[in-house]
Coordinates of C-alpha atoms in Angstrom, one line a residue:
Chain A
M1 CA 10.0 -36.8 93.7
K2 CA 8.4 -34.5 91.1
L3 CA 8.8 -35.5 87.4
H4 CA 10.4 -32.1 86.6
E5 CA 13.1 -32.9 89.2
I6 CA 13.8 -36.2 87.4
R7 CA 13.9 -34.3 84.1
D8 CA 16.6 -32.0 85.5
L9 CA 18.5 -34.7 87.3
L10 CA 18.8 -36.9 84.2
Q11 CA 19.0 -34.1 81.7
C12 CA 16.0 -35.3 79.9
E13 CA 14.3 -33.9 76.8
V14 CA 10.5 -33.9 77.2
L15 CA 8.7 -35.4 74.2
A16 CA 5.1 -35.3 75.5
G17 CA 3.3 -33.9 78.5
E18 CA 5.4 -30.7 79.0
D19 CA 2.4 -29.3 81.0
N20 CA 2.2 -32.3 83.2
L21 CA 5.6 -32.5 84.9
S22 CA 4.4 -31.7 88.4
V23 CA 3.2 -35.3 88.8
D24 CA 4.6 -37.0 91.9
I25 CA 6.7 -40.2 91.3
H26 CA 6.9 -42.6 94.2
Q27 CA 8.4 -45.7 92.6
V28 CA 10.2 -46.9 89.5
V29 CA 9.8 -49.9 87.2
A30 CA 12.6 -50.5 84.7
S31 CA 12.5 -53.1 82.0
D32 CA 12.5 -53.8 78.2
G33 CA 10.0 -56.6 78.9
M34 CA 6.4 -55.3 78.8
S35 CA 5.0 -58.2 80.8
E36 CA 7.5 -57.4 83.6
I37 CA 6.3 -53.8 83.6
L38 CA 2.7 -55.1 83.8
A39 CA 3.6 -57.4 86.6
F40 CA 5.2 -54.7 88.8
A41 CA 3.8 -51.4 87.7
K42 CA 1.7 -49.2 90.1
S43 CA 0.2 -45.8 89.8
K44 CA 2.5 -42.8 90.7
E45 CA 5.3 -44.8 89.1
L46 CA 7.9 -44.0 86.5
M47 CA 8.5 -46.6 83.8
I48 CA 12.0 -46.7 82.3
T49 CA 12.5 -48.7 79.1
G50 CA 14.7 -49.0 76.1
L51 CA 11.7 -50.2 74.0
T52 CA 10.4 -47.4 71.9
N53 CA 7.6 -49.0 69.8
I54 CA 3.9 -48.4 70.2
Q55 CA 3.6 -51.2 72.7
S56 CA 5.7 -49.2 75.2
I57 CA 3.0 -46.6 75.5
R58 CA 0.2 -49.2 75.2
T59 CA 1.8 -51.0 78.2
A60 CA 2.2 -47.7 80.1
D61 CA -1.5 -47.0 79.6
I62 CA -2.7 -50.5 80.5
A63 CA -0.4 -50.6 83.6
G64 CA -1.5 -47.1 84.6
V65 CA 2.1 -45.7 85.2
S66 CA 2.5 -41.9 85.6
A67 CA 5.2 -41.3 83.0
V68 CA 7.6 -43.1 80.6
L69 CA 11.4 -42.5 80.3
Y70 CA 13.3 -43.8 77.4
C71 CA 17.0 -44.5 78.0
R72 CA 20.2 -44.4 75.9
G73 CA 18.8 -41.5 73.9
K74 CA 16.4 -43.7 72.0
R75 CA 13.6 -41.7 70.4
P76 CA 10.2 -43.2 69.4
E77 CA 8.5 -42.5 66.1
K78 CA 6.1 -39.6 65.9
K79 CA 3.1 -41.8 66.0
V80 CA 4.2 -43.2 69.3
I81 CA 4.6 -39.7 70.8
D82 CA 1.2 -38.7 69.4
F83 CA -0.3 -41.8 71.1
A84 CA 1.3 -40.8 74.4
K85 CA -0.2 -37.3 74.1
E86 CA -3.6 -38.8 73.3
K87 CA -3.3 -40.9 76.5
R88 CA -2.0 -38.0 78.4
I89 CA 1.2 -39.8 79.5
P90 CA 4.3 -37.7 79.9
V91 CA 7.3 -39.0 77.9
L92 CA 10.9 -38.1 78.5
V93 CA 14.2 -39.2 76.9
T94 CA 17.7 -39.2 78.4
K95 CA 21.1 -40.1 76.9
M96 CA 22.0 -42.0 80.1
V97 CA 21.9 -45.8 80.1
M98 CA 19.3 -47.7 82.2
F99 CA 21.8 -48.9 84.9
D100 CA 23.0 -45.3 85.5
I101 CA 19.5 -43.9 85.5
C102 CA 18.4 -46.4 88.1
G103 CA 21.5 -45.7 90.2
V104 CA 20.9 -42.0 90.2
L105 CA 17.2 -42.3 91.1
Y106 CA 17.9 -45.0 93.8
N107 CA 20.4 -42.6 95.4
R108 CA 17.7 -40.0 95.6
G109 CA 15.4 -42.3 97.5
L110 CA 13.3 -43.9 94.8
K111 CA 12.8 -47.6 95.0
G112 CA 11.4 -50.4 92.8
V113 CA 8.4 -52.5 93.4
S114 CA 8.9 -56.0 94.7
Chain B
M1 CA -27.3 -66.1 90.1
A2 CA -25.2 -63.3 88.8
V3 CA -27.2 -60.9 86.5
E4 CA -25.5 -60.2 83.2
L5 CA -25.4 -56.4 82.6
L6 CA -23.2 -56.1 79.5
R7 CA -21.6 -58.4 76.8
E8 CA -19.2 -57.1 74.2
S9 CA -17.1 -59.1 71.7
Y10 CA -14.0 -57.9 69.9
E11 CA -12.2 -59.4 67.0
I12 CA -8.4 -59.7 67.2
Q13 CA -6.2 -60.2 64.1
G14 CA -3.2 -62.5 64.4
K15 CA 0.2 -61.0 63.5
N16 CA -1.2 -57.4 63.3
Y17 CA 1.3 -55.8 65.6
D18 CA 0.2 -52.2 64.7
K19 CA -3.2 -52.8 66.2
A20 CA -2.0 -55.0 69.0
G21 CA -3.5 -53.8 72.2
E22 CA -6.3 -51.7 70.7
V23 CA -9.0 -54.0 72.0
S24 CA -7.6 -53.7 75.6
G25 CA -7.3 -50.0 75.3
E26 CA -11.0 -49.8 74.3
I27 CA -11.9 -52.0 77.2
K28 CA -10.1 -49.7 79.6
V29 CA -12.1 -46.7 78.3
L30 CA -15.3 -48.7 78.6
L31 CA -14.7 -49.8 82.2
R32 CA -13.6 -46.4 83.2
D33 CA -16.8 -44.9 81.7
L34 CA -18.8 -47.6 83.5
G35 CA -17.3 -46.5 86.8
I36 CA -15.4 -49.7 87.6
D37 CA -12.9 -49.0 90.4
A38 CA -9.3 -48.5 89.5
V39 CA -7.9 -51.7 91.1
N40 CA -10.3 -54.1 89.4
M41 CA -10.1 -52.1 86.1
R42 CA -6.4 -52.6 86.2
R43 CA -6.6 -56.3 86.8
V44 CA -9.1 -56.8 83.9
V45 CA -7.1 -54.7 81.4
I46 CA -3.8 -56.5 82.2
V47 CA -5.5 -59.9 81.7
A48 CA -7.1 -58.6 78.4
Y49 CA -3.9 -57.1 77.1
E50 CA -1.7 -60.1 77.8
G51 CA -4.4 -62.3 76.3
E52 CA -4.8 -60.0 73.3
M53 CA -1.0 -60.0 72.7
N54 CA -0.9 -63.8 72.9
V55 CA -3.6 -64.0 70.1
V56 CA -1.7 -61.4 68.0
M57 CA 1.6 -63.2 68.5
Y58 CA 0.6 -66.8 68.1
A59 CA -2.8 -67.2 66.5
H60 CA -4.4 -66.5 63.1
R61 CA -7.4 -64.8 64.6
G62 CA -9.3 -64.6 67.8
T63 CA -12.3 -63.2 69.7
L64 CA -12.2 -61.5 73.1
T65 CA -15.6 -61.4 74.9
L66 CA -16.1 -59.3 78.0
V67 CA -19.1 -60.1 80.2
L68 CA -20.0 -57.8 83.0
T69 CA -22.3 -59.0 85.7
D70 CA -23.4 -57.4 89.0
R71 CA -20.7 -59.5 90.7
D72 CA -17.8 -59.9 88.4
I73 CA -16.1 -59.3 85.0
N74 CA -15.5 -62.4 82.8
L75 CA -13.1 -62.5 79.9
E76 CA -13.3 -65.2 77.3
I77 CA -10.5 -65.3 74.7
A78 CA -10.9 -67.9 72.0
D79 CA -8.4 -68.2 69.1
E80 CA -7.8 -70.2 66.0
G81 CA -4.1 -71.1 66.2
P82 CA -1.4 -73.6 67.0
G83 CA -2.7 -74.4 70.5
I84 CA -0.6 -75.1 73.6
P85 CA 0.9 -78.6 73.8
D86 CA 1.8 -78.4 77.5
I87 CA -0.4 -75.9 79.5
G88 CA 1.4 -76.6 82.8
L89 CA 4.7 -75.7 81.2
A90 CA 3.2 -72.6 79.5
L91 CA 2.0 -71.4 82.9
Q92 CA 5.5 -71.5 84.4
E93 CA 7.1 -68.1 84.8
G94 CA 10.0 -67.8 82.4
Y95 CA 9.0 -70.5 80.0
S96 CA 8.6 -69.1 76.5
T97 CA 8.3 -70.2 72.9
A98 CA 8.5 -66.6 71.6
S99 CA 10.2 -65.7 68.4
D100 CA 12.8 -62.8 68.0
E101 CA 10.0 -60.7 66.4
M102 CA 7.8 -61.1 69.5
R103 CA 10.7 -60.2 71.8
E104 CA 11.5 -57.1 69.8
M105 CA 7.9 -56.1 70.6
G106 CA 8.8 -56.4 74.3
F107 CA 6.9 -59.6 74.8
G108 CA 7.7 -63.3 75.0
F109 CA 9.7 -63.4 78.2
G110 CA 7.5 -66.1 79.8
M111 CA 5.3 -63.9 82.0
G112 CA 2.2 -63.4 80.0
L113 CA 0.1 -66.3 81.1
P114 CA 1.4 -66.1 84.7
N115 CA 0.4 -62.4 84.7
M116 CA -3.1 -63.3 83.5
K117 CA -3.5 -66.0 86.2
K118 CA -2.2 -63.7 89.0
N119 CA -4.7 -61.0 88.1
S120 CA -7.7 -63.3 87.9
D121 CA -9.8 -64.8 90.7
E122 CA -10.7 -67.8 88.4
F123 CA -8.5 -68.8 85.5
R124 CA -8.9 -71.7 83.0
I125 CA -7.1 -72.6 79.8
E126 CA -8.3 -75.2 77.3
S127 CA -6.3 -75.9 74.2
E128 CA -6.1 -78.3 71.3
V129 CA -2.9 -78.5 69.3
G130 CA -3.4 -77.4 65.7
K131 CA -6.9 -75.9 66.4
G132 CA -6.7 -73.2 69.0
T133 CA -6.9 -72.0 72.6
F134 CA -9.6 -70.9 74.9
V135 CA -8.9 -68.8 78.0
F136 CA -11.4 -67.9 80.7
A137 CA -10.7 -65.4 83.4
K138 CA -13.0 -64.1 86.1
I139 CA -12.3 -61.0 88.1
R140 CA -14.7 -60.5 91.1
L141 CA -15.7 -57.0 91.6
N142 CA -15.9 -57.2 95.4
A143 CA -12.7 -59.2 95.9
N144 CA -10.5 -56.2 96.2
A145 CA -12.9 -53.5 97.2

């Protein structure tokens, strides 16, 4: 699924990487624990988290995920968004809660990594 | 004998959460510029990042040394800090001594050391309570080619 399809499906606002939404997403990893993201993340993957500090983008960069989606309408500070832009990682935010986001994406055929 | 090609040391400040992860970010850029393949680069930077976070969260200060040879990448992380009383327990997934502050940073769920071990071909921890901890990790460059 393309990232811009996920944006439309979850009614996301794009905070970084507006020009990079044609990236293909194959799998999803969802957690507020960064080590869990690191343990299960793959490339071509969407990372869903409620953690909005600088470590969320640092973890996304280290794990090599394709994009970050913040849930529950949580918005990171400007320095976090700037860091994502520097690392060329698209960042989206939706008002939906993590459980519902995962349900919607799962119904559309996306799976987690096990 | 493996031929050493590059050795870089990085200082890590304990409790400096703003800078936490910068060393690992630098290492990622360095390895990418050196043309290390994506799978091995990912394993090295995950080990480096979890190790760096452990130093930031638990220790006063530490040093991460990266040694690249023609066969492997070695990471040596040495810190001055509280040490680990029971290394076997610390290596168990889910075991954690993290504070609320660490958990707010998204860490401290008992997966850091297991993640480091999982991504290494050789992994060793030595620790002395009240003095500090030394972690050695080797990632073989041909193991996943």
